[in-house]
Coordinates of C-alpha atoms and ligand atoms in Angstrom, one line a residue:
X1 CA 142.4 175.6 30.1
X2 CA 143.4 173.3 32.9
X3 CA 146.4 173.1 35.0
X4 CA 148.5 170.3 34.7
X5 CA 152.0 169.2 36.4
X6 CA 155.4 167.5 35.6
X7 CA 158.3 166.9 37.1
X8 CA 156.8 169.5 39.6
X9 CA 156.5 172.5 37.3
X10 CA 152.7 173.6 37.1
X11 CA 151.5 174.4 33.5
X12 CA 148.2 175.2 31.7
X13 CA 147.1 173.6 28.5
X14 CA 143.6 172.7 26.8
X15 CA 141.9 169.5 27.4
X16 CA 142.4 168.3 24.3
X17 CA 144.0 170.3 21.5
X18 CA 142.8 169.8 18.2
X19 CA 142.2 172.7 16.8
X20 CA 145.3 175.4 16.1
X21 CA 143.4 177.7 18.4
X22 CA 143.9 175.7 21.2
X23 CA 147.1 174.8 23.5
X24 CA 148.7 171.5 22.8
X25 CA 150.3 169.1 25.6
X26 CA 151.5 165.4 25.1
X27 CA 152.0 163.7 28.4
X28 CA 153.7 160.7 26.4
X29 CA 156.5 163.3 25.5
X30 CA 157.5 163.2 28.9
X31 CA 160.5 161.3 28.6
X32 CA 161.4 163.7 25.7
X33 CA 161.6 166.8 27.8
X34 CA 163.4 164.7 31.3
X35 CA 166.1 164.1 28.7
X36 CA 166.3 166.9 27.3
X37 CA 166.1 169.1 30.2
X38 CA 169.3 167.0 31.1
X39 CA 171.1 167.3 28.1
X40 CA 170.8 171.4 28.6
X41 CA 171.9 171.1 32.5
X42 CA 175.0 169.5 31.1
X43 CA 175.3 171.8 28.5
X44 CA 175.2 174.8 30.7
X45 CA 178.3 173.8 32.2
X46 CA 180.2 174.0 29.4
X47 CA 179.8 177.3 28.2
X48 CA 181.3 180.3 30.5
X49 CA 178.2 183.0 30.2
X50 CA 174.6 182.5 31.2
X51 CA 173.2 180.1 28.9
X52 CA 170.2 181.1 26.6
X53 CA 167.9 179.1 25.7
X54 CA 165.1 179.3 23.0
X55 CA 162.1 176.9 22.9
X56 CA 160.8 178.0 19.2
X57 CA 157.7 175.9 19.6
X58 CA 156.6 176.6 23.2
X59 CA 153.0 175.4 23.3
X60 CA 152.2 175.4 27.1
X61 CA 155.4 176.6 28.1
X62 CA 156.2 173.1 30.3
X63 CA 159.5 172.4 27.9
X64 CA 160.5 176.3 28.3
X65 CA 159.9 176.3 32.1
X66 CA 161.7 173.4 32.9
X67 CA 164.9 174.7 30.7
X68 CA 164.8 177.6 33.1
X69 CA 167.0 175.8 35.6
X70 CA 169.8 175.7 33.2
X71 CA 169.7 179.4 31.6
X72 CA 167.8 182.1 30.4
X73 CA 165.2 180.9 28.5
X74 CA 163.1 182.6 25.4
X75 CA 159.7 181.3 24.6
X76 CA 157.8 181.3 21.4
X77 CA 154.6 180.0 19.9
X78 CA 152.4 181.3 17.3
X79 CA 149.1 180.7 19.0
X80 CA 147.8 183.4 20.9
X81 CA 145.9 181.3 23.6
X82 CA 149.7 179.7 24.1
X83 CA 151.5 182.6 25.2
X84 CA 148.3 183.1 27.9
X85 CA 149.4 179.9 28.5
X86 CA 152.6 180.4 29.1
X87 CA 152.5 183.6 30.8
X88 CA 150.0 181.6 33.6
X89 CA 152.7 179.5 34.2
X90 CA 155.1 181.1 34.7
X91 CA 153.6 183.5 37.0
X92 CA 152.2 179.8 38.9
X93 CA 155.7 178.9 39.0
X94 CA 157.7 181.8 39.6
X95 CA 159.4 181.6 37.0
X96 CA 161.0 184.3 34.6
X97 CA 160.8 183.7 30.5
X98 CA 161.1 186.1 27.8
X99 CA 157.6 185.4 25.9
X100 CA 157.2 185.8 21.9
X101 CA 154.0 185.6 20.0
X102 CA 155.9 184.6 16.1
X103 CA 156.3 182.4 13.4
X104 CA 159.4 180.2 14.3
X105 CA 161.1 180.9 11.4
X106 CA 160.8 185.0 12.0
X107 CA 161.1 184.4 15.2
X108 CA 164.7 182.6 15.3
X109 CA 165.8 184.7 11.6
X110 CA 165.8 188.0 14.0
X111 CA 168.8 186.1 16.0
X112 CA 171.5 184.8 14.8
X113 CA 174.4 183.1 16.4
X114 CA 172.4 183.7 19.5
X115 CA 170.9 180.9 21.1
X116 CA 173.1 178.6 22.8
X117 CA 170.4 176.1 22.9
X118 CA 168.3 175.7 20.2
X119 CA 164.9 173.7 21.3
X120 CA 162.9 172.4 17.9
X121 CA 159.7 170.7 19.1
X122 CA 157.4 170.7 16.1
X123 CA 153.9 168.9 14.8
X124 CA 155.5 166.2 12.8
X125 CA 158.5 167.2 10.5
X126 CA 161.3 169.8 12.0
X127 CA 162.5 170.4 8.2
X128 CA 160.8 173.4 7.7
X129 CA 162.7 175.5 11.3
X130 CA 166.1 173.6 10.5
X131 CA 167.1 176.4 8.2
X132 CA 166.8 179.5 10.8
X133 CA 167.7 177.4 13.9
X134 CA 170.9 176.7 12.2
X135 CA 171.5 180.7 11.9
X136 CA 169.8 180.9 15.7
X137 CA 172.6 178.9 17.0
X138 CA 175.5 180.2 18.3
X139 CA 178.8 179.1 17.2
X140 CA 179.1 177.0 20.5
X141 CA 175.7 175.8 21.0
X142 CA 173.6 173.3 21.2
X143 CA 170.4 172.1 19.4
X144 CA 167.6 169.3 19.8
X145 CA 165.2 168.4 17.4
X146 CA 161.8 166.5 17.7
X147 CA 160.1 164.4 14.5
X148 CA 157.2 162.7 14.5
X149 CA 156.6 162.1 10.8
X150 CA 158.3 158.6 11.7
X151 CA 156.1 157.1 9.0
X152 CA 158.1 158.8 6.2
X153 CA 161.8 157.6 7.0
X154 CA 161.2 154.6 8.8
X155 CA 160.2 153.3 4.8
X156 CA 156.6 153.1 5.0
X157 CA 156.4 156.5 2.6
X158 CA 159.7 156.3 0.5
X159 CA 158.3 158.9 -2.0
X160 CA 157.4 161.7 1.0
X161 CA 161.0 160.6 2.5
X162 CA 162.9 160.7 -0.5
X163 CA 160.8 164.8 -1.2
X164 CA 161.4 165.6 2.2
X165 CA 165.1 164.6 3.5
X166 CA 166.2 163.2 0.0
X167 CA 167.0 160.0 1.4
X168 CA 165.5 156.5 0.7
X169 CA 164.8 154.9 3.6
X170 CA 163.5 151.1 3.9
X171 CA 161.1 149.3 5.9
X172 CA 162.8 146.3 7.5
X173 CA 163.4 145.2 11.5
X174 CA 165.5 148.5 11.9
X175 CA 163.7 150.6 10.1
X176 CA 163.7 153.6 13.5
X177 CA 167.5 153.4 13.2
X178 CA 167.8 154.0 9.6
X179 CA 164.6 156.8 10.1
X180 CA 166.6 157.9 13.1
X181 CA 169.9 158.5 10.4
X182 CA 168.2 159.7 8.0
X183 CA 166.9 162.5 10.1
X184 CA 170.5 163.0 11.9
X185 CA 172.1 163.4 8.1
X186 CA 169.4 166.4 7.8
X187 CA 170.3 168.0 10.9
X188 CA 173.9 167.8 10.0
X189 CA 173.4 168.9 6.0
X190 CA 172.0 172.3 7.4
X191 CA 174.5 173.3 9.9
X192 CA 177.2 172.4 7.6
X193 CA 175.7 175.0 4.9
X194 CA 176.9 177.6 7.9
X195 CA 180.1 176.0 8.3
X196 CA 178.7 174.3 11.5
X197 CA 179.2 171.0 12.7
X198 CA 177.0 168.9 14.0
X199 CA 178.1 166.3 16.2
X200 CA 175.3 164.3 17.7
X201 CA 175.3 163.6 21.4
X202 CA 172.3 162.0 22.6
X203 CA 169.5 160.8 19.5
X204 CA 167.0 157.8 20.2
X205 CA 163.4 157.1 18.8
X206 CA 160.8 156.0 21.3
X207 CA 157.1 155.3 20.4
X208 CA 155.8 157.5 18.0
X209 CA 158.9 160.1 17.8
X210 CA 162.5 160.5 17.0
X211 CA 164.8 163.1 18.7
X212 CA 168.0 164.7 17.4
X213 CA 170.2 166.2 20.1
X214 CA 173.7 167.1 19.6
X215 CA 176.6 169.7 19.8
X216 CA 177.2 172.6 17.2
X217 CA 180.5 174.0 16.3
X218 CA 181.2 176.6 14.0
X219 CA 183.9 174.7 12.2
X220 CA 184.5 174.5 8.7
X221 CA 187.1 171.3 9.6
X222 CA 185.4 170.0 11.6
X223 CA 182.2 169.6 9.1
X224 CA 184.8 168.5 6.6
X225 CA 185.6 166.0 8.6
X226 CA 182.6 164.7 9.5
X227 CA 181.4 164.6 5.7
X228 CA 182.7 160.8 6.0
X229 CA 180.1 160.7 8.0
X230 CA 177.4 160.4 5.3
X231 CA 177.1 157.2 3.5
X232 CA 174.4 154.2 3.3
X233 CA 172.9 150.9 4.9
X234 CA 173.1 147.5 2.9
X235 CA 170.8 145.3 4.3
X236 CA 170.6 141.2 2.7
X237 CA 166.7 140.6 2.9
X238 CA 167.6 137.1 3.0
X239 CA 170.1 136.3 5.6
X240 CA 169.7 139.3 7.4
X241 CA 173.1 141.0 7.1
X242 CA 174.0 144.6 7.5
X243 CA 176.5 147.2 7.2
X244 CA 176.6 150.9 7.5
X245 CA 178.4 150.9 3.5
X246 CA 177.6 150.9 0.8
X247 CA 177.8 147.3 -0.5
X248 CA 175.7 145.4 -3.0
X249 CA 176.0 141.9 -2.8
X250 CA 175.7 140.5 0.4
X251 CA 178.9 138.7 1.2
X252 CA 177.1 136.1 3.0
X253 CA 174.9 134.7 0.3
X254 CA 175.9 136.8 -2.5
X255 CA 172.1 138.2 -2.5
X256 CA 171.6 141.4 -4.2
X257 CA 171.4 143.9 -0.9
X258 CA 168.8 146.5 -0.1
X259 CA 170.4 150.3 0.4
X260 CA 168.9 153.4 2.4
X261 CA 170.3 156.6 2.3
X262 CA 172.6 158.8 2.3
X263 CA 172.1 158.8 6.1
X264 CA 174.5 159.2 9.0
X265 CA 176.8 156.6 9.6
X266 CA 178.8 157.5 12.7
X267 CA 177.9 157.1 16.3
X268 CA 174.4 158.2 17.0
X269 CA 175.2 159.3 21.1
X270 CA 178.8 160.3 22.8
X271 CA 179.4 158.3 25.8
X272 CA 180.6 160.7 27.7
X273 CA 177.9 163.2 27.1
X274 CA 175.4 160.6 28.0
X275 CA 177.8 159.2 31.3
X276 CA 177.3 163.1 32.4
X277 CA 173.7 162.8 31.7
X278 CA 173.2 159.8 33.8
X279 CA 175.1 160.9 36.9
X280 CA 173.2 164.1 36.6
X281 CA 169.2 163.1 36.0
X282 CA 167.0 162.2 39.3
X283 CA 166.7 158.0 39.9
X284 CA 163.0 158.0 40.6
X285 CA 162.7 159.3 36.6
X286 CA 162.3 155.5 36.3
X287 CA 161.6 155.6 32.7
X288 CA 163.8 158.5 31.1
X289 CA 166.7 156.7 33.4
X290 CA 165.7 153.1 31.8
X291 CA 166.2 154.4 27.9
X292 CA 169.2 156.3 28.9
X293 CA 171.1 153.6 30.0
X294 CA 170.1 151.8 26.8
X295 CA 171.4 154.8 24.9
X296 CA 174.3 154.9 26.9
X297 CA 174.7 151.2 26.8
X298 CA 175.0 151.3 22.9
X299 CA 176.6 154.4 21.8
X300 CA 179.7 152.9 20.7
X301 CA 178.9 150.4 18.6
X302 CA 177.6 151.6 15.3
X303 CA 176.6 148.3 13.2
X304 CA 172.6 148.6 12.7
X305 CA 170.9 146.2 15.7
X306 CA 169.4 142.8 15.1
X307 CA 165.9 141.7 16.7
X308 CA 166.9 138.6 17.7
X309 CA 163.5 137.3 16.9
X310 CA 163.6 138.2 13.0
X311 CA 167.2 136.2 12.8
X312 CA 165.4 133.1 14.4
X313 CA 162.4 133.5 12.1
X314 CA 164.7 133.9 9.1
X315 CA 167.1 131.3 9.9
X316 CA 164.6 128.9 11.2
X317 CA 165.5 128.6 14.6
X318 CA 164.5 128.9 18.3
X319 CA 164.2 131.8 20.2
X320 CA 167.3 131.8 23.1
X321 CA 167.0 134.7 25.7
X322 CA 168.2 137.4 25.0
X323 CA 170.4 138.3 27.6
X324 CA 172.3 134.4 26.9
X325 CA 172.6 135.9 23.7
X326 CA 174.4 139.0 24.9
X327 CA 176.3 137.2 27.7
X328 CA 177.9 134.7 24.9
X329 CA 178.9 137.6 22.7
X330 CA 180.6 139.5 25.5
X331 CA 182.7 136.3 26.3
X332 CA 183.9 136.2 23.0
X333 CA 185.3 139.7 23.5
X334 CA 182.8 141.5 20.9
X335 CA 181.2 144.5 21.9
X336 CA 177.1 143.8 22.5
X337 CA 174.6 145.7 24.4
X338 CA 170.9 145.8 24.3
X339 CA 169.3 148.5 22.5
X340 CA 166.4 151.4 23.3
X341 CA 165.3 150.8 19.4
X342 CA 163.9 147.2 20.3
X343 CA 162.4 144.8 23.3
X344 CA 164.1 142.0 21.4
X345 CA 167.2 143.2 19.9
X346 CA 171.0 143.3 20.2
X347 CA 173.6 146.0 18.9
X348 CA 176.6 144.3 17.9
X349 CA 179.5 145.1 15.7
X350 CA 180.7 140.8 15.8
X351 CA 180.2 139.3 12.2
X352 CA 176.7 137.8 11.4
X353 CA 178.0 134.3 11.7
X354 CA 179.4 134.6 14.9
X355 CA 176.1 135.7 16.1
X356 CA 174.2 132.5 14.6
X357 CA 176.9 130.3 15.7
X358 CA 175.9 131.8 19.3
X359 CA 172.3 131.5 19.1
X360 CA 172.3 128.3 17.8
X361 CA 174.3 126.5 20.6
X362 CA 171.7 129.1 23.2
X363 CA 168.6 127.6 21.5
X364 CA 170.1 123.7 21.4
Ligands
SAM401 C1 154.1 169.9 19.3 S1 153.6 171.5 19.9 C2 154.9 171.9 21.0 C3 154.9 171.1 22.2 C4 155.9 171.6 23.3 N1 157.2 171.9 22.8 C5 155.9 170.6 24.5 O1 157.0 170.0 24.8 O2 154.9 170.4 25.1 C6 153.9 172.5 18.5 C7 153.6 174.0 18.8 O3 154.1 174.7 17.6 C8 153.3 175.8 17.3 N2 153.6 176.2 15.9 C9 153.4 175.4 14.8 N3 153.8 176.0 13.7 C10 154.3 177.2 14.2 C11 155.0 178.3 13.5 N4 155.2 178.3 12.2 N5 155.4 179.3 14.3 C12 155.2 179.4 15.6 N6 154.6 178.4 16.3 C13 154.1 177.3 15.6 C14 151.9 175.3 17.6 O4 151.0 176.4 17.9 C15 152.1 174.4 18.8 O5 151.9 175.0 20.0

């Protein structure tokens, strides 16, 4: 094994994992555990007991470790040469970790109501731990969720999407945000089945993975309420309109529309979760600081985004920049932001035509 660092916490892992046997590490997932080590430090201050915290998937142990700032933490992984792992590093550290050698799903079934943060980091799908990390989680807790079967929702594998999370998705410009939905209407669906709401507070795709993060109530009125909720996208293939209902005949161009779903409809971050997040995680975390803004940025306005490139193309016309784009919008008093889903594109909730109008006079 070699010893690695982030963040400044030491950890061992294999060169390169690709067998079961040996202990898994993805530096690219970096940004994925600065984010969501700040998501638990804001947690932990809202809860009045010693927070505990279960990472159900450990691996190395670096996720776990760096949790342990925020709680009591409770490590688990299957693979025996992972919990040496672990146990290395936490003794390199100094660190203090309760240390479990299960299956996830025993693991988290011998709990429940327990954990106040719920940390689901799997290879590819999270579907098959949702079930006993909703039980896990306690009726105030918290829970993220990792996916990297992106593939699937994102469209480009309707049938394994539709068997898996009984959704359909569709491959189009925004086809992370609808992924990104889709996955969020599974989180929620199992929580609700134990009268627990879900209420997403930070969710964003980057690269090759989605995350689902977000606070759990044990609540049956509050999942009643956030049933509405559920719904669809309709999407107009040929002028590029959108709408989180379901509608379908474009209004536009009266075009028969495109749906995906049922997927979650509502906000997809709470603002001032994510404010708390950003006054809280270190400046020099150049990156993980960069997409939260962007997050932050665009949690209030739902409408799917545009890439501004895919409009021109469509509509056959130039390419204006895109923060001209965004600065025309704001004037006319529409909400606009940049989003983390796309280089090029703009969230928006102004009406398609106002949008064109805009770039049109940008690109003249
Ligand atoms: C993607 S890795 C976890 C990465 C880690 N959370 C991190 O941030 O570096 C997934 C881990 O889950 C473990 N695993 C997979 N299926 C499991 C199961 N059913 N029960 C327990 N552990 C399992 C694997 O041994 C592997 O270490």
């Amino acid at each position: 094994m070699e010893k690695g660092e982030e963040r400044g916490v030491k950890f061992y892992s294999s060169k390169e994992a690709e067998m079961d046997t040996e202990v898994f590490f993805n530096k690219e997932m970096r940004t994925n555990r600065d984010l969501s080590a700040i998501a638990a430090k804001v947690y932990s201050r809202k809860i009045d007991e010693e927070m505990r915290i279960c990472d159900a998937l450990a691996a190395s142990g670096i996720r776990g470790m760096r949790y342990t700032d925020s709680g009591k933490v409770w490590m688990n992984d299957a693979n025996p040469s992972a919990i040496e792992a672990m146990k290395k590093g936490l003794e390199e550290n100094d660190l203090d970790a309760e240390v479990s050698e299960q299956d996830t799903n025993v693991f988290l079934s011998q709990s429940k109501n327990f954990y106040h943060f719920v940390d689901i980091d799997p290879y590819g799908s999270f579907v098959n731990f949702l079930d006993s990390a909703a039980r896990a989680t306690h009726h105030n807790g918290f829970a993220g969720f990792s996916a990297t079967d992106n593939a699937a929702p994102a469209g480009s594998y309707p049938t394994v999407c539709q068997r898996r999370y009984g959704s359909k998705p569709l491959k189009n410009s925004f086809m992370h945000e609808t992924g990104l939905r889709i996955y969020l209407k599974e989180v929620f669906e199992n929580y609700a089945r134990y009268d627990k709401a879900f209420d997403p507070k930070i969710c964003w795709h980057e690269r090759h993975y989605t995350r689902i993060m977000g606070r759990v109530t044990e609540s049956k009125q509050r999942c009643n309420n956030s049933l509405e909720n559920i719904g669809y996208i309709s999407h107009c293939s040929n002028c590029g309109w959108r709408k989180l209902e379901r509608i379908d005949e474009c209004p536009r161009c009266e075009t028969e529309t495109q749906k995906a779903g049922p997927l979650w409809i509502g906000k997809i971050a709470d603002r001032r979760f994510t404010q708390e997040m950003l006054k809280e995680i270190p400046e020099e975390w150049e990156d993980s600081v960069e997409l939260l803004e962007k997050v932050h940025g665009e949690a209030e306005i739902v409408t799917p985004y545009y890439d501004i490139h895919e409009l021109c193309s469509k509509h056959k016309l130039q390419v204006p920049k895109l923060e001209e784009v965004i600065e025309s919008l704001e004037q006319t008093g529409y909400p606009v932001s940049p989003t983390h889903f796309c280089p090029t594109g703009i969230r928006t909730d102004a009406p398609l035509d106002d949008v064109l109008d805009i770039i049109k006079i940008q690109s003249e």
